[in-house]
Short mmCIF file of C-alpha atoms in Angstrom, two decimals:
data_model
loop_
_atom_site.label_atom_id
_atom_site.label_comp_id
_atom_site.label_asym_id
_atom_site.label_seq_id
_atom_site.Cartn_x
_atom_site.Cartn_y
_atom_site.Cartn_z
CA MET A 1 -3.12 -13.63 -6.68
CA SER A 2 -2.37 -13.67 -2.27
CA ASN A 3 0.00 -15.80 -1.30
CA ILE A 4 -1.15 -17.72 1.81
CA HIS A 5 1.08 -20.22 3.77
CA THR A 6 -0.66 -23.86 3.48
CA THR A 7 -1.07 -24.40 7.13
CA ALA A 8 -2.68 -21.12 7.22
CA ILE A 9 -6.21 -20.88 8.59
CA ILE A 10 -8.32 -18.70 7.52
CA GLU A 11 -11.84 -19.17 7.80
CA ASP A 12 -14.72 -19.16 5.99
CA GLY A 13 -16.06 -14.97 5.48
CA ALA A 14 -13.28 -13.61 5.65
CA GLN A 15 -12.21 -11.21 3.01
CA ILE A 16 -8.50 -10.44 1.39
CA GLY A 17 -7.34 -8.68 -0.70
CA GLU A 18 -5.41 -8.83 -3.95
CA ASN A 19 -1.34 -9.14 -3.44
CA VAL A 20 -1.86 -9.85 0.63
CA VAL A 21 0.85 -12.60 2.15
CA ILE A 22 -0.28 -14.62 4.75
CA GLY A 23 2.29 -16.58 6.94
CA ALA A 24 2.49 -20.06 8.54
CA TYR A 25 -0.26 -20.76 11.07
CA CYS A 26 -1.82 -17.77 11.36
CA ILE A 27 -5.57 -17.56 12.06
CA ILE A 28 -8.01 -15.40 9.95
CA GLY A 29 -11.24 -15.39 11.53
CA LYS A 30 -14.67 -15.22 9.85
CA ASN A 31 -15.66 -11.64 10.29
CA VAL A 32 -11.76 -10.22 9.27
CA LYS A 33 -11.42 -7.65 6.01
CA ILE A 34 -8.51 -7.86 5.77
CA GLY A 35 -6.89 -4.76 2.37
CA ASP A 36 -4.99 -5.36 -0.27
CA ASN A 37 -0.61 -5.15 -0.57
CA SER A 38 -1.30 -6.14 3.54
CA VAL A 39 1.58 -8.94 5.01
CA ILE A 40 0.70 -11.09 7.45
CA ASP A 41 4.01 -12.75 9.74
CA SER A 42 3.25 -16.51 11.20
CA HIS A 43 1.69 -17.43 14.01
CA THR A 44 -0.48 -14.15 13.84
CA ILE A 45 -4.44 -14.40 15.41
CA ILE A 46 -6.63 -11.57 13.37
CA GLU A 47 -10.97 -12.83 14.88
CA GLY A 48 -13.87 -11.06 15.52
CA LYS A 49 -15.19 -7.63 13.00
CA THR A 50 -12.18 -6.52 12.10
CA THR A 51 -11.35 -4.52 9.16
CA ILE A 52 -7.48 -3.60 8.55
CA GLY A 53 -6.86 -1.84 5.65
CA LYS A 54 -3.80 -1.76 2.68
CA ASN A 55 -0.81 -1.95 2.76
CA ASN A 56 0.01 -3.02 6.47
CA HIS A 57 3.10 -4.85 7.79
CA ILE A 58 1.46 -6.79 10.93
CA PHE A 59 4.38 -9.23 12.75
CA SER A 60 4.49 -12.39 14.01
CA HIS A 61 2.60 -13.21 17.49
CA ALA A 62 0.11 -10.56 17.66
CA THR A 63 -3.31 -10.71 18.66
CA ILE A 64 -6.20 -8.89 17.21
CA GLY A 65 -8.92 -8.19 17.43
CA THR A 66 -9.91 -10.65 20.04
CA ILE A 67 -12.50 -9.70 22.80
CA PRO A 68 -12.42 -6.59 25.16
CA GLN A 69 -10.41 -6.87 28.57
CA ASP A 70 -13.29 -5.56 30.34
CA LEU A 71 -14.86 -7.78 32.20
CA LYS A 72 -18.96 -6.32 31.24
CA PHE A 73 -18.81 -7.71 27.54
CA LYS A 74 -21.25 -10.15 27.37
CA GLY A 75 -20.53 -10.59 23.14
CA GLU A 76 -22.37 -8.00 21.55
CA ASP A 77 -21.58 -6.85 18.17
CA VAL A 78 -18.35 -5.24 18.39
CA GLU A 79 -15.76 -3.61 15.71
CA LEU A 80 -11.87 -2.81 15.10
CA ILE A 81 -11.69 -0.47 12.82
CA ILE A 82 -7.23 -0.61 11.68
CA GLY A 83 -6.02 2.00 8.64
CA ASP A 84 -3.40 2.31 5.89
CA ASN A 85 -0.03 1.76 5.48
CA ASN A 86 0.03 0.22 10.07
CA LYS A 87 3.51 -1.46 11.04
CA ILE A 88 2.62 -3.78 14.08
CA ARG A 89 4.93 -5.54 15.47
CA GLU A 90 5.82 -8.46 17.76
CA TYR A 91 3.50 -10.20 20.47
CA THR A 92 1.27 -6.47 19.73
CA LEU A 93 -2.05 -7.33 21.55
CA PHE A 94 -5.89 -4.72 20.09
CA ASN A 95 -8.61 -5.55 21.09
CA PRO A 96 -11.95 -3.75 19.40
CA GLY A 97 -14.89 -1.26 21.08
CA THR A 98 -17.25 -2.26 23.53
CA ILE A 99 -21.64 -1.37 23.83
CA GLY A 100 -20.44 1.21 26.35
CA GLY A 101 -18.32 3.19 24.62
CA GLY A 102 -19.17 3.99 20.95
CA ALA A 103 -18.36 0.39 20.00
CA LYS A 104 -15.65 0.80 18.53
CA THR A 105 -11.70 0.30 18.66
CA VAL A 106 -9.89 3.09 15.53
CA ILE A 107 -6.49 3.38 14.00
CA GLY A 108 -5.45 5.73 11.29
CA ASN A 109 -2.85 5.82 8.69
CA ASN A 110 0.78 5.35 9.44
CA ASN A 111 1.53 4.34 12.85
CA PHE A 112 3.97 2.36 13.59
CA PHE A 113 3.53 -0.11 16.78
CA MET A 114 6.39 -1.42 18.24
CA GLY A 115 6.65 -4.44 20.79
CA TYR A 116 4.38 -5.57 22.95
CA VAL A 117 1.95 -2.66 22.50
CA HIS A 118 -1.18 -2.59 24.37
CA VAL A 119 -4.48 -1.14 22.23
CA ALA A 120 -7.31 -1.82 24.86
CA HIS A 121 -11.33 -1.44 24.09
CA ASP A 122 -12.96 1.85 22.25
CA CYS A 123 -9.22 3.46 21.68
CA LYS A 124 -8.87 5.68 18.68
CA ILE A 125 -5.75 6.77 17.54
CA GLY A 126 -5.49 8.85 14.89
CA ASN A 127 -2.29 9.29 12.29
CA ASN A 128 1.92 8.63 11.96
CA CYS A 129 2.25 7.89 15.94
CA ILE A 130 4.88 6.20 17.36
CA LEU A 131 4.09 3.79 20.00
CA ALA A 132 7.24 2.08 21.71
CA ASN A 133 7.52 -0.85 23.59
CA CYS A 134 5.32 -1.55 25.75
CA ALA A 135 3.39 1.67 25.92
CA THR A 136 0.07 0.35 27.57
CA LEU A 137 -3.91 2.16 27.05
CA ALA A 138 -6.60 1.35 28.82
CA GLY A 139 -9.68 1.14 27.59
CA HIS A 140 -11.09 4.60 26.00
CA VAL A 141 -8.34 6.04 25.64
CA GLU A 142 -7.68 9.06 22.42
CA ILE A 143 -4.26 9.58 20.62
CA ASP A 144 -4.22 12.74 17.79
CA ASP A 145 -2.02 13.18 14.89
CA PHE A 146 1.16 13.23 14.76
CA VAL A 147 2.06 11.23 19.16
CA VAL A 148 5.36 9.86 19.68
CA ILE A 149 4.25 7.45 23.51
CA GLY A 150 7.57 6.22 24.85
CA GLY A 151 8.59 2.73 26.40
CA MET A 152 7.18 1.31 29.06
CA THR A 153 4.34 4.21 29.58
CA PRO A 154 0.24 3.05 31.18
CA ILE A 155 -1.85 5.68 29.81
CA HIS A 156 -4.95 5.55 32.16
CA GLN A 157 -8.57 4.72 30.66
CA PHE A 158 -10.41 8.10 29.29
CA CYS A 159 -7.41 9.87 29.36
CA LYS A 160 -6.53 12.09 25.80
CA ILE A 161 -3.35 12.99 24.23
CA GLY A 162 -3.38 16.14 21.85
CA SER A 163 -1.82 16.02 18.71
CA GLY A 164 1.77 16.14 18.38
CA VAL A 165 2.75 15.58 22.01
CA MET A 166 5.56 13.49 23.41
CA VAL A 167 5.94 11.29 26.34
CA GLY A 168 9.25 10.24 27.06
CA GLY A 169 9.93 6.53 28.32
CA GLY A 170 8.63 4.90 31.51
CA SER A 171 5.92 7.52 32.22
CA VAL A 172 2.44 7.26 33.89
CA VAL A 173 -0.13 8.96 32.29
CA THR A 174 -3.11 9.63 34.28
CA GLN A 175 -4.35 13.10 33.02
CA ASP A 176 -4.93 14.79 30.10
CA ILE A 177 -1.90 16.13 27.60
CA PRO A 178 -2.56 19.46 25.45
CA PRO A 179 -1.40 19.57 21.68
CA PHE A 180 2.24 20.22 21.35
CA CYS A 181 3.25 19.63 25.28
CA LEU A 182 6.03 17.67 26.10
CA ALA A 183 5.72 15.21 28.97
CA GLU A 184 6.74 13.19 31.98
CA GLY A 185 7.61 11.24 34.99
CA ASN A 186 5.06 8.94 37.72
CA ARG A 187 2.96 11.21 37.73
CA ALA A 188 3.94 13.07 34.04
CA LYS A 189 3.30 16.75 34.60
CA ILE A 190 4.13 18.53 31.78
CA LYS A 191 7.67 19.72 31.12
CA GLY A 192 7.45 22.02 28.03
CA LEU A 193 7.05 22.54 24.30
CA ASN A 194 8.08 19.05 22.10
CA LEU A 195 10.14 20.94 20.31
CA THR A 196 12.26 18.56 17.95
CA GLY A 197 8.34 17.30 16.60
CA LEU A 198 7.37 21.28 16.41
CA ARG A 199 10.35 22.22 14.26
CA ARG A 200 9.98 18.19 12.56
CA ARG A 201 6.50 18.87 11.70
CA PHE A 202 6.85 23.16 11.22
CA GLU A 203 8.14 24.71 7.96
CA LYS A 204 7.90 28.24 9.53
CA ARG A 205 9.34 29.09 12.37
CA GLU A 206 6.22 31.62 13.11
CA ASP A 207 3.97 28.62 13.65
CA VAL A 208 6.47 27.47 16.30
CA ASP A 209 7.63 31.12 18.03
CA SER A 210 3.29 31.74 18.22
CA LEU A 211 3.39 28.04 20.29
CA LYS A 212 6.21 29.20 22.41
CA ALA A 213 4.57 32.46 23.35
CA ALA A 214 0.58 30.86 23.94
CA TYR A 215 3.08 27.47 25.93
CA LYS A 216 4.51 30.61 28.10
CA THR A 217 1.10 32.89 29.01
CA LEU A 218 -0.89 29.93 29.70
CA PHE A 219 1.61 27.97 31.88
CA ARG A 220 3.28 30.28 33.65
CA GLY A 221 0.21 32.86 34.22
CA HIS A 222 -1.00 33.69 37.02
CA LYS A 223 -5.32 33.28 36.61
CA PRO A 224 -6.35 30.07 36.50
CA LEU A 225 -5.56 27.74 33.77
CA LYS A 226 -9.18 27.62 31.78
CA ASP A 227 -9.59 30.89 32.39
CA ILE A 228 -6.25 32.61 30.90
CA ALA A 229 -7.40 29.57 27.59
CA THR A 230 -10.10 31.41 26.78
CA GLU A 231 -8.60 35.44 27.30
CA LEU A 232 -6.82 33.70 24.77
CA LEU A 233 -8.96 31.42 22.53
CA ASN A 234 -10.28 34.87 22.08
CA GLU A 235 -7.40 36.91 20.88
CA THR A 236 -5.73 34.20 19.23
CA SER A 237 -5.57 33.64 15.13
CA ASP A 238 -3.31 30.90 15.29
CA ASN A 239 -5.17 27.44 14.43
CA ASN A 240 -2.59 25.84 16.45
CA VAL A 241 -2.62 27.58 19.70
CA LYS A 242 -7.05 27.91 19.08
CA MET A 243 -6.50 24.01 19.34
CA LEU A 244 -4.28 24.31 22.06
CA CYS A 245 -6.77 26.62 24.03
CA GLU A 246 -9.33 24.52 22.90
CA PHE A 247 -8.42 21.46 24.09
CA ILE A 248 -7.40 22.73 27.47
CA LEU A 249 -11.20 23.96 28.02
CA ASN A 250 -12.61 20.55 26.91
CA THR A 251 -10.62 18.39 29.25
CA THR A 252 -12.04 16.41 31.49
CA ARG A 253 -9.17 14.34 33.48
CA GLY A 254 -7.07 17.17 33.92
CA ILE A 255 -4.50 18.71 33.57
CA PRO A 256 -0.73 17.67 35.30
CA PHE A 257 1.52 20.74 34.97
CA GLU A 258 3.11 23.52 38.18
CA ARG A 259 3.80 26.84 37.90
CA LYS A 260 7.13 28.25 38.45
#
């Protein structure tokens, strides 16, 4: 049995799982699916073709699944997909995709979105990420697993943020940030490796040491960055170093760093 407040409006067609709690004055649209054991706090609006997985907690006054903030949008069939075990705090705004971006905004599992976070159309967010208060993702942004975005940080459309990245609060991200790096500033530049995150994530010291050596080779060398990444990719057997090199080789917006 689900616990739905008497003032909530659940439109015909909405699919509500087992043990779901829906608070006062919520509005749940006809094409919404909410998985088991999720909690939707008061005054939340969930619209559009939105699928929400299990064990999510969406706090009060969130707005989920409303139409994209894109002037090209003309009512096409688009959707928002949210995985399991996410915490989505107050006054957050998540939009579905657009036809030009693949028609889907996709969010993974075990993420924490603090107050006033905006996830725009066609974004892709992995698992185990933290977006602090007022982090703002423009359209088509891609964020891999285990990423931390500091508060008051906008990210330019089409930027990619690699696995294990930390972006300092109050930064402005306009280029791609490679895996395992620490970036900050307006405009954000790479300042080093996210060593605190690496030590929490990897049990073996060798994994961290391999990335430290790779970082030094890549960002303190004297050849073009992509040339060094190609050489290192051909030499290494470390999967994390390969991920770092492949990200650099595939970047379309460039990597923001300064050689010292």
